[in-house]
């Protein structure tokens, strides 16, 4: 963006992240807030149609002041969800405004989902320029070779680091042999790494994994083993969970806390109603029922947790939507009322409790009390 400003002059950048923003209404509000950041406008509560006109007027005013607007949609796939009931209003309006003469703007989507265009509604796709910049990942073979190079002691510039002691030739040979065996010969570890590649993990993930593996090299375990990689993977998963959990709202955190308590009580799958009842009971004990959201708000928070893959759909685990024996082989999970859809946690409850205890995740004092001491 700095280079663009040097070349073309000043312009306004609006950044919207599909992971952080739970729905399109929040995205519209964030768009409004960023467009009026310099004018300190106090925004009224607007309906969709009023917000549409208000945003359009802001863009027209920017254009009249010769100020171009670039809207960056990070994690674009979250604004174009194939299975969602959302009507892709944000994307539709942004692309529609691009065609108006009185508006000077551009829209840039960033995604690692190659199917994102296919998931666009027909009316959205018809307005999409289909101008794509595709950055191909290296092949898995290339990534393996790159990891071997990164972890090779022979490639390290020892002469440039006089403060580091160069290992013996015998140790360097044993070390290189262990690296080659792990990354170049067929094994369970290599199969798991290839699976990570196949599901779309970027090259940066494997580089971070290599850096984390080095952390576990020590006097007692000086040579690489598959165990080092397992420990490193666990470390990265914790970091990923923290990054995702930091984006969750208070309502989402409360649902996760309630699920954690249910799981501790040996309940592995749960419905929204079960968690909501647990939440309601805790607030009633503390005479704080006014803080309980509506079931609709709780349902939206649960849908966001599903999108973030913090919880996983367990379908009709309690057979609520099934009839007699003649229905046993049919899947009725799709026709279930949302509050009866079963889910389960994708991580251990102690992980969330630990993050709340050490302050990695921020939430209200009441929720923290519920997580650490309540049930």
mmCIF file of N, CA, C and O in Angstrom, residues 14-35 48 51 55 71-74 78-79 81 88-91 93-94 97:
data_model
loop_
_atom_site.group_PDB
_atom_site.id
_atom_site.type_symbol
_atom_site.label_atom_id
_atom_site.label_comp_id
_atom_site.label_asym_id
_atom_site.label_seq_id
_atom_site.Cartn_x
_atom_site.Cartn_y
_atom_site.Cartn_z
ATOM 1 N N UNK A 14 -9.867 0.413 3.485
ATOM 2 C CA UNK A 14 -10.793 -0.188 4.448
ATOM 3 C C UNK A 14 -10.467 -1.675 4.523
ATOM 4 O O UNK A 14 -10.454 -2.363 3.500
ATOM 5 N N UNK A 15 -10.189 -2.156 5.725
ATOM 6 C CA UNK A 15 -9.806 -3.557 5.909
ATOM 7 C C UNK A 15 -10.896 -4.293 6.680
ATOM 8 O O UNK A 15 -11.249 -3.910 7.800
ATOM 9 N N UNK A 16 -11.444 -5.331 6.077
ATOM 10 C CA UNK A 16 -12.477 -6.150 6.711
ATOM 11 C C UNK A 16 -11.994 -7.594 6.750
ATOM 12 O O UNK A 16 -11.620 -8.151 5.716
ATOM 13 N N UNK A 17 -12.007 -8.186 7.930
ATOM 14 C CA UNK A 17 -11.542 -9.563 8.093
ATOM 15 C C UNK A 17 -12.733 -10.485 8.316
ATOM 16 O O UNK A 17 -13.493 -10.318 9.272
ATOM 17 N N UNK A 18 -12.891 -11.464 7.438
ATOM 18 C CA UNK A 18 -14.033 -12.363 7.510
ATOM 19 C C UNK A 18 -14.025 -13.295 8.699
ATOM 20 O O UNK A 18 -15.064 -13.862 9.051
ATOM 21 N N UNK A 19 -12.862 -13.482 9.324
ATOM 22 C CA UNK A 19 -12.798 -14.326 10.518
ATOM 23 C C UNK A 19 -13.282 -13.560 11.741
ATOM 24 O O UNK A 19 -13.987 -14.090 12.598
ATOM 25 N N UNK A 20 -12.911 -12.293 11.817
ATOM 26 C CA UNK A 20 -13.252 -11.482 12.988
ATOM 27 C C UNK A 20 -14.712 -11.045 12.958
ATOM 28 O O UNK A 20 -15.404 -11.078 13.981
ATOM 29 N N UNK A 21 -15.194 -10.645 11.793
ATOM 30 C CA UNK A 21 -16.565 -10.153 11.672
ATOM 31 C C UNK A 21 -17.520 -11.339 11.574
ATOM 32 O O UNK A 21 -17.401 -12.170 10.684
ATOM 33 N N UNK A 22 -18.476 -11.411 12.497
ATOM 34 C CA UNK A 22 -19.331 -12.589 12.586
ATOM 35 C C UNK A 22 -20.428 -12.616 11.533
ATOM 36 O O UNK A 22 -20.921 -13.680 11.177
ATOM 37 N N UNK A 23 -20.839 -11.464 11.051
ATOM 38 C CA UNK A 23 -21.911 -11.444 10.057
ATOM 39 C C UNK A 23 -21.772 -10.192 9.199
ATOM 40 O O UNK A 23 -20.923 -9.329 9.456
ATOM 41 N N UNK A 24 -22.626 -10.104 8.197
ATOM 42 C CA UNK A 24 -22.509 -9.003 7.242
ATOM 43 C C UNK A 24 -22.908 -7.668 7.848
ATOM 44 O O UNK A 24 -22.388 -6.626 7.457
ATOM 45 N N UNK A 25 -23.820 -7.684 8.811
ATOM 46 C CA UNK A 25 -24.206 -6.436 9.461
ATOM 47 C C UNK A 25 -23.010 -5.825 10.187
ATOM 48 O O UNK A 25 -22.779 -4.609 10.117
ATOM 49 N N UNK A 26 -22.240 -6.677 10.870
ATOM 50 C CA UNK A 26 -21.029 -6.185 11.528
ATOM 51 C C UNK A 26 -20.050 -5.629 10.494
ATOM 52 O O UNK A 26 -19.359 -4.646 10.746
ATOM 53 N N UNK A 27 -19.979 -6.282 9.339
ATOM 54 C CA UNK A 27 -19.077 -5.815 8.282
ATOM 55 C C UNK A 27 -19.499 -4.438 7.772
ATOM 56 O O UNK A 27 -18.658 -3.559 7.553
ATOM 57 N N UNK A 28 -20.806 -4.242 7.585
ATOM 58 C CA UNK A 28 -21.300 -2.934 7.148
ATOM 59 C C UNK A 28 -20.974 -1.861 8.191
ATOM 60 O O UNK A 28 -20.575 -0.744 7.850
ATOM 61 N N UNK A 29 -21.149 -2.200 9.457
ATOM 62 C CA UNK A 29 -20.851 -1.236 10.525
ATOM 63 C C UNK A 29 -19.362 -0.899 10.558
ATOM 64 O O UNK A 29 -18.978 0.266 10.738
ATOM 65 N N UNK A 30 -18.528 -1.924 10.380
ATOM 66 C CA UNK A 30 -17.082 -1.687 10.382
ATOM 67 C C UNK A 30 -16.668 -0.860 9.169
ATOM 68 O O UNK A 30 -15.800 0.013 9.264
ATOM 69 N N UNK A 31 -17.290 -1.120 8.043
ATOM 70 C CA UNK A 31 -17.027 -0.333 6.835
ATOM 71 C C UNK A 31 -17.376 1.131 7.071
ATOM 72 O O UNK A 31 -16.608 2.042 6.726
ATOM 73 N N UNK A 32 -18.520 1.360 7.691
ATOM 74 C CA UNK A 32 -18.940 2.729 8.008
ATOM 75 C C UNK A 32 -17.960 3.394 8.962
ATOM 76 O O UNK A 32 -17.570 4.552 8.768
ATOM 77 N N UNK A 33 -17.553 2.662 9.992
ATOM 78 C CA UNK A 33 -16.646 3.224 10.995
ATOM 79 C C UNK A 33 -15.310 3.626 10.377
ATOM 80 O O UNK A 33 -14.763 4.689 10.681
ATOM 81 N N UNK A 34 -14.781 2.783 9.490
ATOM 82 C CA UNK A 34 -13.479 3.094 8.894
ATOM 83 C C UNK A 34 -13.569 4.226 7.877
ATOM 84 O O UNK A 34 -12.625 5.001 7.721
ATOM 85 N N UNK A 35 -14.693 4.342 7.200
ATOM 86 C CA UNK A 35 -14.847 5.432 6.230
ATOM 87 C C UNK A 35 -15.002 6.786 6.909
ATOM 88 O O UNK A 35 -14.717 7.824 6.312
ATOM 89 N N UNK A 48 -30.890 -1.899 7.457
ATOM 90 C CA UNK A 48 -30.055 -2.226 6.303
ATOM 91 C C UNK A 48 -30.208 -1.205 5.194
ATOM 92 O O UNK A 48 -29.226 -0.717 4.642
ATOM 93 N N UNK A 51 -28.636 2.048 6.058
ATOM 94 C CA UNK A 51 -27.185 1.895 6.062
ATOM 95 C C UNK A 51 -26.646 1.849 4.635
ATOM 96 O O UNK A 51 -25.587 2.409 4.338
ATOM 97 N N UNK A 55 -23.918 4.494 3.457
ATOM 98 C CA UNK A 55 -22.608 4.094 2.955
ATOM 99 C C UNK A 55 -22.375 4.609 1.536
ATOM 100 O O UNK A 55 -21.278 5.065 1.200
ATOM 101 N N UNK A 71 -11.244 -1.362 -0.692
ATOM 102 C CA UNK A 71 -11.783 -2.240 0.351
ATOM 103 C C UNK A 71 -11.081 -3.590 0.255
ATOM 104 O O UNK A 71 -11.149 -4.258 -0.779
ATOM 105 N N UNK A 72 -10.401 -3.971 1.319
ATOM 106 C CA UNK A 72 -9.700 -5.254 1.367
ATOM 107 C C UNK A 72 -10.537 -6.232 2.182
ATOM 108 O O UNK A 72 -10.837 -5.982 3.348
ATOM 109 N N UNK A 73 -10.924 -7.325 1.551
ATOM 110 C CA UNK A 73 -11.709 -8.365 2.219
ATOM 111 C C UNK A 73 -10.788 -9.551 2.499
ATOM 112 O O UNK A 73 -10.563 -10.400 1.629
ATOM 113 N N UNK A 74 -10.230 -9.569 3.689
ATOM 114 C CA UNK A 74 -9.357 -10.683 4.073
ATOM 115 C C UNK A 74 -10.222 -11.868 4.496
ATOM 116 O O UNK A 74 -11.304 -11.692 5.044
ATOM 117 N N UNK A 78 -15.095 -16.350 3.977
ATOM 118 C CA UNK A 78 -16.093 -16.207 5.036
ATOM 119 C C UNK A 78 -17.230 -15.268 4.640
ATOM 120 O O UNK A 78 -18.281 -15.271 5.276
ATOM 121 N N UNK A 79 -16.999 -14.452 3.619
ATOM 122 C CA UNK A 79 -18.076 -13.609 3.088
ATOM 123 C C UNK A 79 -18.819 -14.323 1.960
ATOM 124 O O UNK A 79 -19.827 -13.832 1.469
ATOM 125 N N UNK A 81 -19.855 -17.904 1.869
ATOM 126 C CA UNK A 81 -20.010 -19.253 2.405
ATOM 127 C C UNK A 81 -21.091 -19.994 1.637
ATOM 128 O O UNK A 81 -22.232 -19.554 1.547
ATOM 129 N N UNK A 88 -24.984 -12.812 0.824
ATOM 130 C CA UNK A 88 -23.789 -12.185 0.260
ATOM 131 C C UNK A 88 -24.056 -10.720 -0.090
ATOM 132 O O UNK A 88 -23.612 -10.207 -1.115
ATOM 133 N N UNK A 89 -24.798 -10.054 0.804
ATOM 134 C CA UNK A 89 -25.183 -8.662 0.553
ATOM 135 C C UNK A 89 -23.973 -7.741 0.522
ATOM 136 O O UNK A 89 -23.915 -6.816 -0.289
ATOM 137 N N UNK A 90 -23.020 -7.985 1.419
ATOM 138 C CA UNK A 90 -21.848 -7.115 1.466
ATOM 139 C C UNK A 90 -21.116 -7.136 0.129
ATOM 140 O O UNK A 90 -20.849 -6.087 -0.469
ATOM 141 N N UNK A 91 -20.808 -8.336 -0.333
ATOM 142 C CA UNK A 91 -20.064 -8.462 -1.585
ATOM 143 C C UNK A 91 -20.877 -7.940 -2.763
ATOM 144 O O UNK A 91 -20.346 -7.264 -3.657
ATOM 145 N N UNK A 93 -23.202 -5.587 -2.766
ATOM 146 C CA UNK A 93 -23.260 -4.122 -2.755
ATOM 147 C C UNK A 93 -21.927 -3.499 -3.148
ATOM 148 O O UNK A 93 -21.883 -2.522 -3.904
ATOM 149 N N UNK A 94 -20.832 -4.061 -2.627
ATOM 150 C CA UNK A 94 -19.518 -3.510 -2.966
ATOM 151 C C UNK A 94 -19.262 -3.595 -4.470
ATOM 152 O O UNK A 94 -18.802 -2.628 -5.093
ATOM 153 N N UNK A 97 -21.532 -1.155 -6.357
ATOM 154 C CA UNK A 97 -21.076 0.237 -6.289
ATOM 155 C C UNK A 97 -19.910 0.496 -7.246
ATOM 156 O O UNK A 97 -19.720 1.617 -7.715
#
